[in-house]
Short mmCIF file of C-alpha atoms in Angstrom, two decimals:
data_model
loop_
_atom_site.label_atom_id
_atom_site.label_comp_id
_atom_site.label_asym_id
_atom_site.label_seq_id
_atom_site.Cartn_x
_atom_site.Cartn_y
_atom_site.Cartn_z
CA MET A 1477 -2.20 24.55 -35.21
CA VAL A 1478 -0.33 21.88 -33.21
CA THR A 1479 -0.40 18.46 -34.90
CA PRO A 1480 -0.78 15.25 -32.85
CA LYS A 1481 2.83 14.33 -33.63
CA GLN A 1482 4.09 17.73 -32.45
CA LEU A 1483 1.92 17.51 -29.33
CA LEU A 1484 3.38 14.13 -28.32
CA SER A 1485 6.91 15.45 -28.86
CA ILE A 1486 6.21 18.52 -26.71
CA ILE A 1487 4.71 16.41 -23.91
CA GLU A 1488 7.53 13.87 -23.93
CA SER A 1489 10.22 16.56 -23.87
CA SER A 1490 8.54 18.16 -20.85
CA VAL A 1491 7.49 15.18 -18.68
CA VAL A 1492 9.52 12.18 -19.89
CA SER A 1493 12.91 13.82 -20.29
CA PRO A 1494 15.43 13.16 -17.48
CA PHE A 1495 15.92 16.92 -17.25
CA PRO A 1496 13.28 19.25 -15.77
CA PRO A 1497 11.47 21.38 -18.38
CA SER A 1498 12.61 24.94 -18.82
CA PRO A 1499 10.09 27.76 -18.25
CA ALA A 1500 9.73 28.06 -22.03
CA GLN A 1501 9.03 24.31 -22.39
CA ARG A 1502 6.44 24.45 -19.64
CA ILE A 1503 4.65 27.35 -21.33
CA GLU A 1504 4.79 25.50 -24.67
CA LEU A 1505 3.36 22.36 -23.04
CA LEU A 1506 0.44 24.13 -21.39
CA HIS A 1507 -0.34 26.05 -24.58
CA ALA A 1508 -0.23 22.86 -26.68
CA ILE A 1509 -2.54 20.79 -24.46
CA ARG A 1510 -5.01 23.67 -24.21
CA THR A 1511 -4.98 24.02 -27.99
CA LEU A 1512 -5.73 20.30 -28.40
CA LEU A 1513 -8.43 20.27 -25.71
CA PRO A 1514 -11.27 19.75 -28.26
CA SER A 1515 -9.42 16.75 -29.74
CA PHE A 1516 -9.11 15.17 -26.31
CA LYS A 1517 -12.75 15.84 -25.40
CA SER A 1518 -13.98 14.21 -28.61
CA LEU A 1519 -11.26 11.54 -28.57
CA LEU A 1520 -11.04 9.66 -31.90
CA SER A 1521 -14.33 11.16 -33.04
CA TYR A 1522 -14.24 12.17 -36.72
CA PRO A 1523 -16.79 13.65 -39.16
CA PRO A 1524 -18.65 10.84 -40.96
CA PRO A 1525 -19.17 10.48 -44.72
CA ARG A 1526 -21.65 12.88 -46.35
CA PRO A 1527 -23.35 12.57 -49.74
CA SER A 1528 -22.54 16.21 -50.64
CA ASP A 1529 -18.85 15.74 -49.83
CA ARG A 1530 -18.79 12.48 -51.79
CA ALA A 1531 -20.23 14.30 -54.77
CA GLN A 1532 -17.59 17.02 -54.45
CA VAL A 1533 -14.79 14.44 -54.48
CA ARG A 1534 -16.31 12.78 -57.53
CA SER A 1535 -16.33 16.17 -59.28
CA LYS A 1536 -12.49 15.98 -59.07
CA GLU A 1537 -12.17 19.45 -57.57
CA VAL A 1538 -12.07 19.75 -53.78
CA ARG A 1539 -11.75 22.78 -51.58
CA LEU A 1540 -9.80 21.95 -48.43
CA PRO A 1541 -9.93 24.24 -45.37
CA ASN A 1542 -7.55 27.21 -45.60
CA SER A 1543 -6.29 26.28 -49.07
CA PRO A 1544 -7.24 26.89 -52.69
CA PRO A 1545 -9.18 24.22 -54.63
CA ILE A 1546 -7.14 21.16 -55.63
CA SER A 1547 -7.69 18.95 -58.65
CA LEU A 1548 -7.92 15.18 -58.40
CA ASP A 1549 -7.40 12.49 -61.02
CA ASP A 1550 -9.39 9.27 -61.29
CA GLN A 1551 -6.98 7.36 -59.03
CA ASP A 1552 -7.14 10.05 -56.34
CA VAL A 1553 -10.94 9.91 -56.37
CA GLN A 1554 -10.97 6.11 -56.21
CA ILE A 1555 -8.53 5.96 -53.25
CA ALA A 1556 -10.22 8.80 -51.33
CA LEU A 1557 -13.63 7.14 -51.60
CA LYS A 1558 -12.22 3.74 -50.64
CA LEU A 1559 -10.55 5.29 -47.57
CA SER A 1560 -13.88 6.85 -46.65
CA ASP A 1561 -15.68 3.51 -46.97
CA GLU A 1562 -13.04 1.49 -45.11
CA LEU A 1563 -12.38 3.90 -42.24
CA TYR A 1564 -15.82 5.54 -42.02
CA LEU A 1565 -14.24 8.94 -42.61
CA ASN A 1566 -15.56 12.06 -44.27
CA GLU A 1567 -14.61 12.18 -47.96
CA ILE A 1568 -13.03 15.65 -47.77
CA ASP A 1569 -10.94 14.53 -44.79
CA CYS A 1570 -9.77 11.55 -46.85
CA VAL A 1571 -8.53 13.89 -49.56
CA GLN A 1572 -6.66 15.84 -46.87
CA LEU A 1573 -5.21 12.53 -45.71
CA LEU A 1574 -3.90 11.84 -49.22
CA VAL A 1575 -2.35 15.30 -49.32
CA SER A 1576 -0.65 14.68 -45.97
CA ALA A 1577 0.53 11.24 -47.09
CA ASN A 1578 2.06 12.78 -50.20
CA GLN A 1579 3.89 15.36 -48.08
CA GLU A 1580 5.10 12.62 -45.72
CA TRP A 1581 6.03 9.89 -48.20
CA GLY A 1582 5.80 11.18 -51.76
CA LEU A 1583 3.16 9.21 -53.64
CA VAL A 1584 4.34 9.66 -57.22
CA GLY A 1585 4.95 6.30 -58.88
CA ARG A 1586 3.23 4.28 -56.14
CA GLY A 1587 0.34 1.93 -56.84
CA PRO A 1588 -3.21 2.48 -55.53
CA LEU A 1589 -2.98 -0.27 -52.88
CA GLU A 1590 0.32 1.08 -51.51
CA ILE A 1591 -1.08 4.63 -51.39
CA LEU A 1592 -4.20 3.38 -49.62
CA ARG A 1593 -2.08 1.56 -47.02
CA LEU A 1594 0.22 4.56 -46.51
CA ALA A 1595 -2.71 6.95 -46.01
CA ALA A 1596 -4.45 4.57 -43.60
CA GLY A 1597 -1.18 4.08 -41.71
CA LEU A 1598 -0.74 7.84 -41.38
CA TRP A 1599 -4.27 8.16 -39.99
CA TYR A 1600 -3.67 5.45 -37.40
CA SER A 1601 -0.32 7.06 -36.47
CA GLU A 1602 -2.09 10.36 -35.77
CA ARG A 1603 -4.65 8.56 -33.62
CA ARG A 1604 -1.91 6.81 -31.66
CA ASP A 1605 -0.06 10.10 -31.10
CA ILE A 1606 -3.22 11.60 -29.56
CA MET A 1607 -3.77 8.58 -27.29
CA MET A 1608 -0.09 8.42 -26.31
CA SER A 1609 -0.23 12.10 -25.41
CA LEU A 1610 -3.12 11.42 -23.04
CA TYR A 1611 -1.43 8.33 -21.60
CA THR A 1612 1.80 10.27 -20.98
CA LEU A 1613 -0.08 13.06 -19.19
CA LEU A 1614 -1.99 10.54 -17.05
CA ARG A 1615 1.21 8.69 -16.26
CA ALA A 1616 2.87 11.97 -15.26
CA ALA A 1617 0.02 12.76 -12.87
CA VAL A 1618 -0.15 9.28 -11.31
CA ILE A 1619 3.21 7.53 -11.53
CA ASP A 1620 6.15 9.73 -12.49
CA PRO A 1621 8.29 10.80 -9.55
CA GLY A 1622 10.42 13.90 -9.58
CA LEU A 1623 8.28 16.20 -11.70
CA GLU A 1624 8.04 19.75 -10.40
CA ALA A 1625 5.01 20.02 -8.11
CA GLY A 1626 3.55 23.06 -9.87
CA LEU A 1627 3.66 21.33 -13.26
CA VAL A 1628 2.05 18.17 -11.84
CA ALA A 1629 -0.71 20.31 -10.31
CA ASP A 1630 -1.38 21.97 -13.70
CA ILE A 1631 -1.51 18.59 -15.46
CA GLN A 1632 -3.71 17.15 -12.71
CA LYS A 1633 -6.22 20.01 -12.98
CA TYR A 1634 -6.27 19.72 -16.78
CA LEU A 1635 -6.97 15.97 -16.58
CA GLU A 1636 -9.60 16.38 -13.86
CA ASP A 1637 -11.50 18.81 -16.08
CA LEU A 1638 -11.27 16.40 -19.03
CA ILE A 1639 -12.45 13.40 -17.02
CA ASN A 1640 -15.28 15.34 -15.42
CA ALA A 1641 -16.31 16.44 -18.92
CA GLY A 1642 -16.79 12.79 -19.97
CA LEU A 1643 -13.37 11.54 -21.09
CA ARG A 1644 -13.57 8.34 -19.03
CA GLN A 1645 -16.91 7.43 -20.58
CA ARG A 1646 -15.30 8.04 -23.97
CA PHE A 1647 -12.53 5.55 -23.09
CA ILE A 1648 -15.15 2.94 -22.20
CA SER A 1649 -17.20 3.55 -25.35
CA LEU A 1650 -14.15 3.34 -27.61
CA ILE A 1651 -12.94 0.07 -26.08
CA LYS A 1652 -16.34 -1.37 -27.04
CA GLU A 1653 -16.74 0.33 -30.42
CA LEU A 1654 -13.27 -0.48 -31.73
CA ASN A 1655 -13.93 -4.18 -31.19
CA ARG A 1656 -16.76 -4.29 -33.71
CA GLU A 1657 -16.42 -5.80 -37.19
CA GLU A 1658 -17.24 -2.54 -38.96
CA PRO A 1659 -15.35 0.27 -40.75
CA ALA A 1660 -15.09 2.43 -37.62
CA GLY A 1661 -13.70 -0.52 -35.66
CA LEU A 1662 -11.75 -3.59 -36.76
CA GLY A 1663 -12.88 -3.16 -40.37
CA GLY A 1664 -15.66 -4.63 -42.47
CA PRO A 1665 -15.51 -8.04 -44.18
CA LEU A 1666 -14.23 -6.53 -47.45
CA SER A 1667 -11.82 -4.03 -45.88
CA GLU A 1668 -8.11 -4.00 -46.64
CA HIS A 1669 -6.46 -6.06 -43.88
CA TYR A 1670 -3.06 -4.31 -43.88
CA LEU A 1671 -1.56 -0.85 -43.66
CA LEU A 1672 1.94 0.66 -43.74
CA ASP A 1673 3.14 2.14 -40.47
CA SER A 1674 5.44 5.12 -39.88
CA ARG A 1675 8.50 2.96 -40.64
CA GLY A 1676 6.99 1.70 -43.89
CA ALA A 1677 6.44 -1.77 -42.41
CA LEU A 1678 3.38 -3.80 -43.37
CA VAL A 1679 1.19 -4.39 -40.31
CA GLU A 1680 -2.25 -5.93 -39.80
CA ARG A 1681 -4.98 -3.38 -39.22
CA ARG A 1682 -6.63 -5.60 -36.62
CA ALA A 1683 -3.41 -5.71 -34.57
CA VAL A 1684 -3.15 -1.92 -34.69
CA VAL A 1685 -6.72 -1.54 -33.42
CA TYR A 1686 -6.09 -4.05 -30.62
CA ARG A 1687 -3.14 -1.92 -29.50
CA GLU A 1688 -5.37 1.14 -29.56
CA ARG A 1689 -7.86 -0.63 -27.29
CA LEU A 1690 -5.06 -1.66 -24.93
CA LEU A 1691 -3.74 1.89 -24.73
CA LEU A 1692 -7.27 3.11 -24.00
CA GLY A 1693 -7.49 0.45 -21.27
CA HIS A 1694 -4.29 1.74 -19.70
CA CYS A 1695 -5.62 5.30 -19.83
CA LEU A 1696 -8.85 4.09 -18.22
CA VAL A 1697 -6.94 2.51 -15.32
CA LEU A 1698 -4.83 5.61 -14.69
CA SER A 1699 -7.87 7.89 -14.87
CA VAL A 1700 -9.37 6.33 -11.74
CA LEU A 1701 -6.37 7.60 -9.76
CA VAL A 1702 -6.89 11.13 -11.05
CA VAL A 1703 -10.64 11.34 -10.43
CA ARG A 1704 -12.43 8.62 -8.46
CA THR A 1705 -15.02 6.81 -10.50
CA GLY A 1706 -18.76 6.62 -9.98
CA PRO A 1707 -21.35 3.83 -10.16
CA LYS A 1708 -22.15 4.26 -13.87
CA ASP A 1709 -18.53 3.80 -14.96
CA VAL A 1710 -18.17 0.73 -12.73
CA LYS A 1711 -21.30 -0.90 -14.16
CA ASP A 1712 -20.27 -0.10 -17.75
CA VAL A 1713 -16.73 -1.44 -17.33
CA PHE A 1714 -18.01 -4.59 -15.63
CA SER A 1715 -20.24 -5.25 -18.64
CA VAL A 1716 -17.36 -4.73 -21.07
CA LEU A 1717 -15.11 -6.97 -18.94
CA LYS A 1718 -17.53 -9.89 -19.18
CA ASP A 1719 -17.72 -9.53 -22.97
CA SER A 1720 -13.96 -9.19 -23.29
CA ALA A 1721 -13.29 -12.21 -21.07
CA ALA A 1722 -15.74 -14.36 -23.06
CA GLU A 1723 -13.69 -13.72 -26.21
CA LEU A 1724 -10.60 -15.27 -24.62
CA SER A 1725 -12.16 -18.73 -24.91
CA GLU A 1726 -11.55 -18.58 -28.65
CA SER A 1727 -8.32 -16.58 -28.68
CA SER A 1728 -4.81 -16.84 -27.28
CA ASP A 1729 -3.93 -13.33 -28.48
CA THR A 1730 -1.69 -11.67 -25.88
CA ILE A 1731 -3.05 -8.17 -26.41
CA LYS A 1732 -6.66 -9.35 -25.99
CA HIS A 1733 -5.69 -10.80 -22.61
CA GLN A 1734 -3.96 -7.55 -21.65
CA ILE A 1735 -7.07 -5.54 -22.58
CA THR A 1736 -9.13 -7.80 -20.31
CA HIS A 1737 -6.57 -7.38 -17.52
CA SER A 1738 -6.86 -3.59 -17.80
CA LEU A 1739 -10.63 -3.78 -17.38
CA LEU A 1740 -10.31 -6.07 -14.37
CA PHE A 1741 -7.75 -3.84 -12.68
CA PHE A 1742 -9.76 -0.71 -13.37
CA LEU A 1743 -12.42 -2.26 -11.12
CA VAL A 1744 -9.90 -3.53 -8.54
CA ILE A 1745 -8.28 -0.10 -8.25
CA ALA A 1746 -11.65 1.68 -8.28
CA PHE A 1747 -12.96 -0.39 -5.36
CA VAL A 1748 -9.76 -0.29 -3.31
CA SER A 1749 -8.95 3.41 -3.82
CA ASP A 1750 -12.54 4.48 -3.17
CA ALA A 1751 -12.71 2.48 0.07
CA LEU A 1752 -9.32 3.68 1.28
CA SER A 1753 -10.39 7.27 0.62
CA ALA A 1754 -13.46 6.63 2.75
CA LEU A 1755 -11.20 5.62 5.62
CA SER A 1756 -9.37 8.94 5.48
CA ASP A 1757 -11.07 12.28 5.01
CA LYS A 1758 -13.41 11.49 2.13
CA SER A 1759 -16.65 9.54 1.84
CA SER A 1760 -17.09 6.58 -0.51
CA ILE A 1761 -18.45 7.61 -3.90
CA LEU A 1762 -19.31 4.07 -4.96
CA SER A 1763 -21.08 2.89 -1.82
CA HIS A 1764 -22.62 6.14 -0.66
CA ASP A 1765 -25.91 5.01 -2.20
CA ALA A 1766 -27.46 1.84 -0.75
CA SER A 1767 -29.34 1.24 -4.02
CA PHE A 1768 -26.05 0.93 -5.93
CA ARG A 1769 -24.68 -1.51 -3.36
CA LYS A 1770 -27.72 -3.73 -3.79
CA GLU A 1771 -27.77 -3.39 -7.58
CA PHE A 1772 -24.07 -4.18 -8.02
CA GLN A 1773 -24.24 -7.01 -5.49
CA ASP A 1774 -26.99 -8.63 -7.56
CA THR A 1775 -25.09 -8.00 -10.79
CA VAL A 1776 -21.72 -9.32 -9.65
CA MET A 1777 -23.25 -12.42 -8.04
CA ALA A 1778 -25.33 -13.36 -11.10
CA VAL A 1779 -24.53 -16.71 -12.71
CA VAL A 1780 -21.99 -16.54 -15.56
CA ASN A 1781 -21.85 -19.46 -17.99
CA ASP A 1782 -18.56 -18.79 -19.78
CA PRO A 1783 -15.59 -20.18 -17.77
CA ASN A 1784 -13.26 -17.28 -18.61
CA SER A 1785 -15.90 -14.69 -17.80
CA GLU A 1786 -16.66 -16.52 -14.54
CA GLY A 1787 -12.97 -16.38 -13.58
CA PHE A 1788 -12.65 -12.66 -14.17
CA VAL A 1789 -16.01 -11.97 -12.52
CA GLY A 1790 -14.64 -13.89 -9.54
CA GLY A 1791 -11.74 -11.45 -9.45
CA VAL A 1792 -14.24 -8.59 -9.33
CA ARG A 1793 -16.14 -10.35 -6.51
CA LEU A 1794 -12.94 -10.47 -4.48
CA ALA A 1795 -12.36 -6.74 -5.04
CA TRP A 1796 -16.01 -5.98 -4.26
CA VAL A 1797 -16.02 -7.91 -0.99
CA ALA A 1798 -12.78 -6.18 0.09
CA HIS A 1799 -14.47 -2.86 -0.72
CA LEU A 1800 -17.56 -3.76 1.32
CA MET A 1801 -15.42 -4.78 4.29
CA LEU A 1802 -13.47 -1.52 4.21
CA ILE A 1803 -16.48 0.79 3.93
CA HIS A 1804 -18.67 -1.15 6.38
CA ASP A 1805 -17.94 1.15 9.32
CA GLU A 1806 -18.58 4.27 7.25
CA ILE A 1807 -21.94 2.90 6.07
CA GLY A 1808 -22.90 2.22 9.68
CA LEU A 1809 -22.47 5.87 10.54
CA GLY A 1810 -25.07 7.01 8.03
CA GLU A 1811 -27.66 4.23 8.00
CA ALA A 1812 -29.64 2.28 10.57
CA VAL A 1813 -27.41 -0.27 12.28
CA SER A 1814 -29.96 -3.09 11.94
CA THR A 1815 -30.23 -2.46 8.19
CA VAL A 1816 -26.46 -2.43 7.83
CA SER A 1817 -26.08 -5.63 9.79
CA SER A 1818 -28.65 -7.57 7.79
CA ASN A 1819 -27.75 -6.27 4.34
CA GLU A 1820 -24.03 -5.59 4.36
CA PHE A 1821 -23.01 -8.72 6.24
CA GLY A 1822 -25.26 -10.69 3.91
CA TYR A 1823 -23.48 -9.21 0.90
CA ILE A 1824 -20.07 -9.87 2.41
CA ASN A 1825 -20.78 -13.47 3.40
CA PHE A 1826 -22.43 -14.32 0.08
CA CYS A 1827 -19.43 -12.92 -1.84
CA LEU A 1828 -16.95 -14.68 0.42
CA GLU A 1829 -18.67 -18.03 -0.05
CA SER A 1830 -18.47 -17.61 -3.83
CA VAL A 1831 -14.82 -16.46 -3.79
CA PHE A 1832 -13.73 -19.55 -1.85
CA ALA A 1833 -16.12 -22.00 -3.53
CA LYS A 1834 -14.95 -20.95 -7.01
CA ASN A 1835 -11.31 -20.72 -5.84
CA VAL A 1836 -10.85 -17.27 -7.31
CA PHE A 1837 -7.27 -17.20 -5.96
CA HIS A 1838 -6.26 -20.08 -8.22
CA PHE A 1839 -7.74 -18.41 -11.31
CA LEU A 1840 -6.08 -15.05 -10.62
CA LEU A 1841 -2.76 -16.72 -9.92
CA GLU A 1842 -2.63 -19.02 -12.94
CA LYS A 1843 -4.65 -17.12 -15.54
CA VAL A 1844 -3.59 -13.59 -14.67
CA LEU A 1845 -0.49 -13.08 -12.52
CA ARG A 1846 1.55 -15.92 -13.99
CA SER A 1847 0.35 -15.48 -17.56
CA ALA A 1848 2.75 -14.31 -20.28
CA ALA A 1849 0.29 -11.54 -21.15
CA TYR A 1850 0.47 -10.08 -17.63
CA GLN A 1851 4.21 -10.43 -17.27
CA ASN A 1852 4.85 -8.81 -20.66
CA ASP A 1853 2.42 -5.94 -20.25
CA ASP A 1854 3.53 -2.31 -19.89
CA GLU A 1855 5.94 -2.16 -16.95
CA ASP A 1856 4.30 0.88 -15.37
CA MET A 1857 0.85 -0.67 -15.59
CA VAL A 1858 2.00 -3.95 -14.03
CA TYR A 1859 3.56 -1.86 -11.25
CA MET A 1860 0.15 -0.27 -10.59
CA TYR A 1861 -1.68 -3.60 -10.79
CA ASN A 1862 0.70 -5.20 -8.29
CA ALA A 1863 0.49 -2.22 -5.95
CA TYR A 1864 -3.28 -2.38 -5.71
CA LEU A 1865 -3.41 -6.16 -5.45
CA HIS A 1866 -1.07 -5.75 -2.49
CA LYS A 1867 -3.38 -3.14 -0.94
CA GLN A 1868 -6.45 -5.26 -1.64
CA ILE A 1869 -5.17 -8.50 -0.11
CA THR A 1870 -3.77 -6.64 2.92
CA CYS A 1871 -7.15 -5.03 3.59
CA PHE A 1872 -8.93 -8.34 2.92
CA LEU A 1873 -6.83 -10.35 5.37
CA SER A 1874 -7.05 -7.61 8.00
CA HIS A 1875 -10.83 -7.92 8.32
CA PRO A 1876 -12.15 -10.30 11.01
CA VAL A 1877 -14.87 -11.76 8.74
CA ALA A 1878 -12.28 -12.66 6.10
CA ARG A 1879 -9.93 -14.08 8.73
CA ASP A 1880 -12.71 -16.32 10.02
CA LYS A 1881 -13.35 -17.55 6.49
CA VAL A 1882 -9.65 -18.22 5.96
CA LYS A 1883 -9.54 -20.16 9.23
CA GLU A 1884 -12.53 -22.23 8.12
CA SER A 1885 -10.88 -22.90 4.76
CA LYS A 1886 -7.70 -23.96 6.51
CA GLU A 1887 -9.58 -26.41 8.72
CA LYS A 1888 -11.27 -27.95 5.67
CA ALA A 1889 -7.88 -28.31 4.00
CA MET A 1890 -6.45 -30.04 7.06
CA ILE A 1891 -9.40 -32.45 7.20
CA THR A 1892 -8.87 -33.27 3.54
CA LEU A 1893 -5.15 -33.71 4.15
CA ASN A 1894 -5.76 -36.10 7.05
CA THR A 1895 -8.25 -38.06 4.95
CA TYR A 1896 -5.63 -38.60 2.24
CA ARG A 1897 -3.06 -39.59 4.83
CA MET A 1898 -5.33 -42.25 6.30
CA ALA A 1899 -6.15 -43.54 2.83
CA GLY A 1900 -2.45 -43.73 2.04
CA ASP A 1901 -2.86 -41.36 -0.92
CA PHE A 1902 -0.78 -38.54 0.44
CA VAL A 1903 2.63 -38.18 -1.17
CA HIS A 1904 5.39 -37.45 1.37
CA ASP A 1905 7.30 -34.94 -0.68
CA GLY A 1906 7.56 -32.05 1.78
CA SER A 1907 4.80 -30.13 0.03
CA MET A 1908 1.01 -29.99 -0.13
CA GLN A 1909 0.77 -31.33 -3.63
CA GLY A 1910 -0.81 -34.65 -2.61
CA GLU A 1911 -4.28 -33.31 -1.94
CA GLN A 1912 -3.99 -30.97 -4.91
CA ALA A 1913 -3.29 -33.83 -7.28
CA ALA A 1914 -6.23 -35.79 -5.89
CA GLU A 1915 -8.64 -32.98 -6.68
CA GLY A 1916 -7.01 -31.90 -9.94
CA VAL A 1917 -6.81 -28.29 -8.72
CA PRO A 1918 -5.51 -26.91 -5.41
CA LEU A 1919 -7.81 -26.41 -2.47
CA PRO A 1920 -8.85 -22.77 -1.87
CA PHE A 1921 -6.65 -22.42 1.22
CA VAL A 1922 -3.59 -23.69 -0.69
CA SER A 1923 -4.33 -21.33 -3.56
CA LEU A 1924 -4.77 -18.42 -1.13
CA LEU A 1925 -1.34 -19.11 0.36
CA GLU A 1926 0.25 -19.17 -3.09
CA PHE A 1927 -1.68 -16.07 -4.16
CA VAL A 1928 -0.61 -14.11 -1.09
CA SER A 1929 2.98 -15.30 -1.50
CA GLU A 1930 3.02 -14.16 -5.14
CA ILE A 1931 1.57 -10.76 -4.33
CA TYR A 1932 3.86 -10.08 -1.39
CA GLN A 1933 6.89 -11.13 -3.44
CA VAL A 1934 6.19 -8.50 -6.10
CA GLY A 1935 4.57 -6.09 -3.65
CA SER A 1936 7.45 -5.91 -1.19
CA SER A 1937 9.20 -3.36 -3.40
CA VAL A 1938 6.04 -1.43 -4.33
CA CYS A 1939 5.23 1.74 -2.44
CA VAL A 1940 2.27 3.57 -3.92
#
């Protein structure tokens, strides 16, 4: 049986190494990922506690799979049951975890708290190895250049089957579930707050779980470029995004911001990639159904009270309106022109009004692109985010309806500028900061210019 640690090593040696894998390595890789297929399908899903297994542990004699019965002392029983309570794990599996921790670290002479932290750390390390294996495969299929075409095709097919079997929904569920204050998530109120990682360093359990959620977010983003997403996933991620963004009002935690960014860019990439596919040889999955267009339009335009949530929802509105603009012609081919004209243009104009009225460009620029969380995120993920922002704004500015709105916004800015000049409030400093200072925040047209400049600066070297 291939362990999660061995699996990650096999994958990295085959797809991350600067040297192409040998035929033997390729066979080993394909065998390993097929062997671990059930673990990927039921990602981070473990047998729960059971009264009969708890009773067996308390009897101090436990029969582990494929091994003779083992005897436990009072301390072993106490730690195994505490692990079960704190991690919501089956009691027999907790005994196996203690056995593995003893093989890894040697537990003789260690105190109960240290043993508990070592065993919990080993469990979280195994989880991370499984998630990193998935992330590395997704990255190989989406980003990595230079891999042999046949190997990429095998990985792509493997991932497509996993995603079509429900893996993406599992990503979404886990991002939600792991954020709960309960044993299966961040831990209960009486749970041990720390664990010992693979280096023996003391780390906070909550921080480890946040990193798991971020890694799942990255996997979620990459998955949309392997298999295009459908309406259900979009609606579910949008709901999680609003909840995640609302938490940022009370937290400056960098990883929490990065998790929220991953959810936002899942939607940006989903809308842009789906619409661009519709312009080539494929139809739009997301907007094929008029009922979804209406439902999501109502959902995304609903009033949001939390300022952070409103800002990120504004980012989704911008992506949604760009999507609607791109797929407008395709919709017109399959539905009555009068219906398209009244509904779709109504959606587009309503979204555009909100995007400019709320100055979404300013929020995305200051709270996302220029934030430390964004700039210190995973380099490959930021590369993808920038690439699709570049695609999105190019498509947006290429549409005549958007150009008319930009022209209108420019005229309003010029009127405001002239008003300040006549009032003597404009500062002659060679910039447009005078009217910005008067309002406290930049005008939408000014923010759009800065937003476009920022995107094209980073996007000029991106070719995806």
